[in-house]
Tab-separated table of C-alpha atoms in Angstrom:
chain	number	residue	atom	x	y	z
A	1	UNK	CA	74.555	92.860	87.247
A	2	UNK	CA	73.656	94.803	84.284
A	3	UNK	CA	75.801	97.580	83.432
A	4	UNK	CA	73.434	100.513	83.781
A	5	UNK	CA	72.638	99.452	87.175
A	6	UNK	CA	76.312	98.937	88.320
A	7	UNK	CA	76.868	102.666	87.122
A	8	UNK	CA	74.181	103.688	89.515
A	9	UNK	CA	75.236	101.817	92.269
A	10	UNK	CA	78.361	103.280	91.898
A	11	UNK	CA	77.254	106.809	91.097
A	12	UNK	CA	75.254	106.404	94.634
A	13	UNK	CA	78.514	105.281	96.262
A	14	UNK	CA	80.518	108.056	95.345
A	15	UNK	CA	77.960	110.443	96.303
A	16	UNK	CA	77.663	109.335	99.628
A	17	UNK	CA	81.310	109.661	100.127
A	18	UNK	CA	81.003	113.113	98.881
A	19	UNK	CA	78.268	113.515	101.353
A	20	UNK	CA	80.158	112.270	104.437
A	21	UNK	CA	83.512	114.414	103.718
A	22	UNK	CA	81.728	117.309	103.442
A	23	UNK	CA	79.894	116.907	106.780
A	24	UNK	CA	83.564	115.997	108.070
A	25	UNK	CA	84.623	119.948	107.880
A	26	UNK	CA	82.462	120.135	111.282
A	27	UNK	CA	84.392	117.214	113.050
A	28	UNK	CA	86.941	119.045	115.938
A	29	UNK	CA	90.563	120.253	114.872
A	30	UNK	CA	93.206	120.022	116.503
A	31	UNK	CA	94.387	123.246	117.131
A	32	UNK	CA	97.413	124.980	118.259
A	33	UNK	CA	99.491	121.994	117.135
A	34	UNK	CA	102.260	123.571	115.183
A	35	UNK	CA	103.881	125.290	117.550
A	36	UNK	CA	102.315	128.515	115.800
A	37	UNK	CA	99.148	129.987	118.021
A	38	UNK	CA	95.889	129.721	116.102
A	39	UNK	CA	96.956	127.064	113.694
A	40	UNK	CA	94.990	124.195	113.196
A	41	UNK	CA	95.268	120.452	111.508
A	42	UNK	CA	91.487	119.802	110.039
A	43	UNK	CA	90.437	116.560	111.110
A	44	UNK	CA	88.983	116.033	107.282
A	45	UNK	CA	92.761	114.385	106.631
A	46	UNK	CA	91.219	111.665	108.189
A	47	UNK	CA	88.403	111.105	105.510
A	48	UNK	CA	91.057	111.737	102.661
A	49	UNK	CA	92.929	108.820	103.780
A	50	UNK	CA	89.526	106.917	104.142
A	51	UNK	CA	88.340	107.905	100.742
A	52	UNK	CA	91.091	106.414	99.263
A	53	UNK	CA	90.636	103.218	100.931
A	54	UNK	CA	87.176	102.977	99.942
A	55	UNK	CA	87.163	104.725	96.198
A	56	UNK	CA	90.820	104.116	95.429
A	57	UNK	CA	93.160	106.450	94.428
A	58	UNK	CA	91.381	108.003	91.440
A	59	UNK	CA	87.680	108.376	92.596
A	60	UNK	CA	89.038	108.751	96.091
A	61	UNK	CA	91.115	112.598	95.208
A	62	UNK	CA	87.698	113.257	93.252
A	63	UNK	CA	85.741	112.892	96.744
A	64	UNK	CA	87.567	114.015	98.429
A	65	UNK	CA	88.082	117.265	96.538
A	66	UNK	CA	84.356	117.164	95.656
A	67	UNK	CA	83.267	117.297	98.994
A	68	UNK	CA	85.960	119.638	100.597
A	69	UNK	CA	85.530	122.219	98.067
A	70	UNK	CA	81.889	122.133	97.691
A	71	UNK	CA	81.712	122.710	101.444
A	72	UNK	CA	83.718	125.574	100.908
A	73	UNK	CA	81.376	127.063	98.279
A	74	UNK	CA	78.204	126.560	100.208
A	75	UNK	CA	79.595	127.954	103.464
A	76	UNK	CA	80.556	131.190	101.596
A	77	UNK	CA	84.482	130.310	103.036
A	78	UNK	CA	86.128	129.953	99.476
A	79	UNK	CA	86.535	133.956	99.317
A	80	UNK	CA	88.641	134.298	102.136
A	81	UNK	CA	90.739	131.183	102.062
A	82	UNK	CA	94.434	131.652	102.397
A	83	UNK	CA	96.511	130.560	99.783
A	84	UNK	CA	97.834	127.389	101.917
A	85	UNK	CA	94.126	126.531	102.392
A	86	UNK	CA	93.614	126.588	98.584
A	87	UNK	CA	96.730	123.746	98.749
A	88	UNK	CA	95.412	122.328	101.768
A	89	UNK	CA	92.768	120.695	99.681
A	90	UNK	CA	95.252	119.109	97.005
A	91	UNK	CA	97.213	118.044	99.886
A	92	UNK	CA	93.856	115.750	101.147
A	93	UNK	CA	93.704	114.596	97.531
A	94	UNK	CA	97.329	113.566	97.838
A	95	UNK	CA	96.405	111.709	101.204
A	96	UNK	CA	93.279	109.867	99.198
A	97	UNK	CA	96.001	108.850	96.346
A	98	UNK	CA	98.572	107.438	98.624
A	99	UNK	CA	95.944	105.561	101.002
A	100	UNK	CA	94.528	104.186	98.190
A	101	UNK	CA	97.458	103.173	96.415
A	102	UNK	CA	98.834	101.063	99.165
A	103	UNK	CA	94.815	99.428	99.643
A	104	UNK	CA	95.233	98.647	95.533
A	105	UNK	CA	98.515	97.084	96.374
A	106	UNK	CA	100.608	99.618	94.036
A	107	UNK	CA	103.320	99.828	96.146
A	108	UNK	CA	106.079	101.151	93.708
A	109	UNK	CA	104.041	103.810	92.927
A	110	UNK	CA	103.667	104.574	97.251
A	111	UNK	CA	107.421	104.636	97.214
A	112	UNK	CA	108.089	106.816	94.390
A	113	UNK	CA	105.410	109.398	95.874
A	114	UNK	CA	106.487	108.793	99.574
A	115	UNK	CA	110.257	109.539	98.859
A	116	UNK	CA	110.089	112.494	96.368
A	117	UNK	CA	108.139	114.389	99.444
A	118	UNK	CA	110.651	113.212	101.874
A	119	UNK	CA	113.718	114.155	99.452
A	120	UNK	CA	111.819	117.413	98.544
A	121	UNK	CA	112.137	118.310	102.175
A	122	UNK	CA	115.754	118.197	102.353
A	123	UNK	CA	115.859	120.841	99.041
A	124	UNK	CA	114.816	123.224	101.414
A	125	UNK	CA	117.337	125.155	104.144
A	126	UNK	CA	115.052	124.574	106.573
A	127	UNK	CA	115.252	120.699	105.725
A	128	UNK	CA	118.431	120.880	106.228
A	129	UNK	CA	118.740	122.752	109.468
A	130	UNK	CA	115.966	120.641	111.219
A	131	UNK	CA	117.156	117.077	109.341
A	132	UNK	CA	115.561	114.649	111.796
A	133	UNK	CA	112.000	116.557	111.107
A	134	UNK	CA	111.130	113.612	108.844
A	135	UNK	CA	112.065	110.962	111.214
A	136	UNK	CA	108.464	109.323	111.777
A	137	UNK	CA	108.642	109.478	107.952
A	138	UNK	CA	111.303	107.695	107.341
A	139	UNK	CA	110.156	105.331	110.100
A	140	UNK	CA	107.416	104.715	108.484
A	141	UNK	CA	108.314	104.068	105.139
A	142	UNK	CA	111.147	101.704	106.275
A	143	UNK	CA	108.462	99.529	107.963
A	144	UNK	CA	106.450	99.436	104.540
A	145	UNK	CA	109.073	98.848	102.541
A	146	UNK	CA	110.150	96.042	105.270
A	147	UNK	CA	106.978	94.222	105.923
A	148	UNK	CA	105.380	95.041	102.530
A	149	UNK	CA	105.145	91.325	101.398
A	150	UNK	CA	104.260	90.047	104.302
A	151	UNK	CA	101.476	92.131	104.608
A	152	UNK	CA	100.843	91.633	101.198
A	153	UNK	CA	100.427	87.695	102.176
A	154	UNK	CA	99.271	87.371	105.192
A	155	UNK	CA	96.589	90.109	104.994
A	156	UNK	CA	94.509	87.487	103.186
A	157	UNK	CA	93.681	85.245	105.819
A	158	UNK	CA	94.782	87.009	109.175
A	159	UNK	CA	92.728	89.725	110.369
A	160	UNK	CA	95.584	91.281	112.476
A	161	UNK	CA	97.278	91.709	109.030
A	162	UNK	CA	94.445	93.098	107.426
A	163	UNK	CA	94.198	95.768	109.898
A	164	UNK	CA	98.229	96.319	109.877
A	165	UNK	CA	97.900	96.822	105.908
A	166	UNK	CA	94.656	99.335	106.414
A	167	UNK	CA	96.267	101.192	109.233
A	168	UNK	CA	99.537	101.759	107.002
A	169	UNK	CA	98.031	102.955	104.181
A	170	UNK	CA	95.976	105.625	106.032
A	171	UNK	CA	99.469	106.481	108.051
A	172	UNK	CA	101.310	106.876	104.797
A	173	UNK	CA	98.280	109.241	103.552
A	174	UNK	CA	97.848	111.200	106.504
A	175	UNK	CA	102.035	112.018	106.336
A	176	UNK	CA	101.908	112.298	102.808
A	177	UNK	CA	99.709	115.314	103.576
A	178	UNK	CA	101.932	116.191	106.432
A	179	UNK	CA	105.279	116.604	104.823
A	180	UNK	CA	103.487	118.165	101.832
A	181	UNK	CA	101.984	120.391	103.763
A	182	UNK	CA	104.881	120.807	105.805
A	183	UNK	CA	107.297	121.955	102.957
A	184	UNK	CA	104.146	124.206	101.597
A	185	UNK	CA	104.158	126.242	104.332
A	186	UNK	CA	107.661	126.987	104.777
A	187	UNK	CA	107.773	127.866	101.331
A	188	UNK	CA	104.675	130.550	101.512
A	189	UNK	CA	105.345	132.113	104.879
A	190	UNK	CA	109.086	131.265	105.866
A	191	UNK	CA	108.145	129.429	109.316
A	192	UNK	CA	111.413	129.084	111.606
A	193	UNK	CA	113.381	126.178	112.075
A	194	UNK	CA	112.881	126.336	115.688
A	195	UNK	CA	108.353	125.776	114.912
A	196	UNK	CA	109.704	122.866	113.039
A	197	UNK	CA	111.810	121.602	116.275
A	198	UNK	CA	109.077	122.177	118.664
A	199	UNK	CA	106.863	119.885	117.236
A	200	UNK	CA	108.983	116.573	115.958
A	201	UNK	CA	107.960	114.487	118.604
A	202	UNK	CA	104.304	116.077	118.728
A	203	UNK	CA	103.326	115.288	115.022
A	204	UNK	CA	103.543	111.499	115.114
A	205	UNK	CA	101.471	111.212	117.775
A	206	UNK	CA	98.651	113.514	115.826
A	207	UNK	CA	99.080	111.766	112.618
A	208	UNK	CA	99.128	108.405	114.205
A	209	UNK	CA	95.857	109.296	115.770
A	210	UNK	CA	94.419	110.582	112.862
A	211	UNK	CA	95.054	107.679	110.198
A	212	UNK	CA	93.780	105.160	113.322
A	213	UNK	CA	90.372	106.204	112.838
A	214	UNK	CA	89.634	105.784	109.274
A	215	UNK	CA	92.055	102.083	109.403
A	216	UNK	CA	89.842	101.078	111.714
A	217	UNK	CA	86.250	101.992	110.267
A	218	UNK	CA	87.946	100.485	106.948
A	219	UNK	CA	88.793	97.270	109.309
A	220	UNK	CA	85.133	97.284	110.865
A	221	UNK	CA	83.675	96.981	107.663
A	222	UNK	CA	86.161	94.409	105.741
A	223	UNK	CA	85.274	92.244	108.381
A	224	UNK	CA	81.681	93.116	108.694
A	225	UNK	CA	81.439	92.120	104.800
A	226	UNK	CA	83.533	89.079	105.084
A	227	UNK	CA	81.613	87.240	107.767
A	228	UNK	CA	78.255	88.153	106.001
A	229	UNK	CA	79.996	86.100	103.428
A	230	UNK	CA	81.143	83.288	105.396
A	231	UNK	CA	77.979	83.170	107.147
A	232	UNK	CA	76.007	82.898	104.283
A	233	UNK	CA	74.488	79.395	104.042
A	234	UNK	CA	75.166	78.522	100.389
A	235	UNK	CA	78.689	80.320	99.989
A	236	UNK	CA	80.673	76.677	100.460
A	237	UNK	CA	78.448	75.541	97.964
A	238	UNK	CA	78.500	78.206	95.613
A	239	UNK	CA	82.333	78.004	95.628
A	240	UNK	CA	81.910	74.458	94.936
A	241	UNK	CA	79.526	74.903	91.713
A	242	UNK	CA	81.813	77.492	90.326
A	243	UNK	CA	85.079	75.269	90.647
A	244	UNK	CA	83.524	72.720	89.323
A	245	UNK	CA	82.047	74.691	85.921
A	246	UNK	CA	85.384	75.865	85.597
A	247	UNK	CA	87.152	72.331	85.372
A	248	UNK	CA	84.155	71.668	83.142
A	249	UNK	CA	85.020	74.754	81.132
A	250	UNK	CA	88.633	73.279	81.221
A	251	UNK	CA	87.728	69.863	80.044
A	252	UNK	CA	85.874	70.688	77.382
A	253	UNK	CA	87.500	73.349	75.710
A	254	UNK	CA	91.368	72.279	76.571
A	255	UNK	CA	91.941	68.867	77.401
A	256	UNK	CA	89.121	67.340	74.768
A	257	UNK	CA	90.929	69.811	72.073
A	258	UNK	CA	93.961	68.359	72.494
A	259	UNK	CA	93.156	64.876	72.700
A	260	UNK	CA	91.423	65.326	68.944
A	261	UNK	CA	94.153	66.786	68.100
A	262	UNK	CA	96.267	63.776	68.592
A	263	UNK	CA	94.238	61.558	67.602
């Protein structure tokens, strides 16, 4: 594919993710779910762990800052946002990086990223007042780090596996966001220990339910794309031509080489 062409493709591709998160600011919140009346969790965390597993970390944050902030702008909202609004949307960024680091299989860098929020949490009094807060965290992580190689293997050829590895990297986004926004909030309005308490067995279930959604529309279309492939009439024999120009490739320009050389 000429390169031109590929840049449009892609240029289209990114637009329409840009597109779809900022029709995502309409989707329901949940609301009241921080033990704080009024408060609300946007479902758009959902589409910032998506983006990442569709763009990848890099162009993933870009769309999903794109598209959050230009729906801002055109709603006439960006005026009045509070200041943890104006962080809310780095902490969807964060949730695109971290989903899409784990789809890119950069798994040092999840850790790293995963475990500076978690020990950043435990900085704060609060943190250290409510310690089991992080627990799902933790939980979480643990099962990454445990099964990450596994995952890493089996994801090629089972499709249980695939969705386990989609599913954790939008968890680990969606909680990236979480704790993030978590310590963000304490830190700009003082919320009590006891808000924190009220809600540690409430949280997982809302996160959980949020990065199931875009892990399985992720899954859906993996396997969408892979049995177009397999179904395609000429794939067996298309792998076949292109293993065997490669041993031709092989023969020619290694093993021939060395046997002049010999001789």
């Amino acid at each position: 594919m000429p390169k031109r062409i590929k840049n449009d493709v892609k240029a289209v591709y990114l637009l329409f993710g840009i597109v779809m998160t900022y029709f995502s600011i309409y989707m329901p919140d949940y609301m009241d779910v921080v033990g704080v009346s009024g408060t609300r969790i946007s479902s758009t965390v959902s589409f910032g762990a998506l983006n990442g597993m569709l763009f990848g970390p890099f162009w993933g944050s870009i769309v999903s800052l794109t598209g959050f902030m230009l729906h801002k702008f055109t709603s006439g909202s960006y005026a009045s946002m509070t200041s943890f609004s104006v962080f809310s949307v780095l902490f969807i960024a964060l949730s695109s990086i971290v989903a899409g680091l784990v789809v890119n299989r950069e798994h040092k860098a999840v850790r790293y990223i995963f475990s500076t929020l978690i020990a950043a949490w435990y900085l704060l009094d609060v943190g250290r007042a409510v310690y089991y807060y992080p627990w799902y965290h933790l939980l979480v992580l643990g099962i990454f780090i445990f099964f990450e190689k596994t995952i890493l293997i089996k994801s090629v050829t089972s499709k249980a596996y695939v969705f386990a590895s989609l599913f954790i990297a939008s968890l680990m986004g969606v909680l990236s966001d979480h704790m993030a926004g978590s310590i963000t909030y304490y830190l700009l309005y003082g919320l009590p220990a006891d808000m924190y308490r009220s809600v540690v067995f409430i949280y997982p279930v809302e996160r959980t339910i949020l990065a199931f959604f875009p892990a399985f529309l992720v899954y859906v279309l993996v396997v969408i794309f892979k049995d177009i492939l397999l179904s395609s009439g000429t794939i067996e024999k298309d792998i076949e031509d292109m293993k065997s120009k490669d041993l031709e490739e092989y023969l020619q320009n290694d093993v021939l080489k060395i046997i002049k050389e010999d001789d």
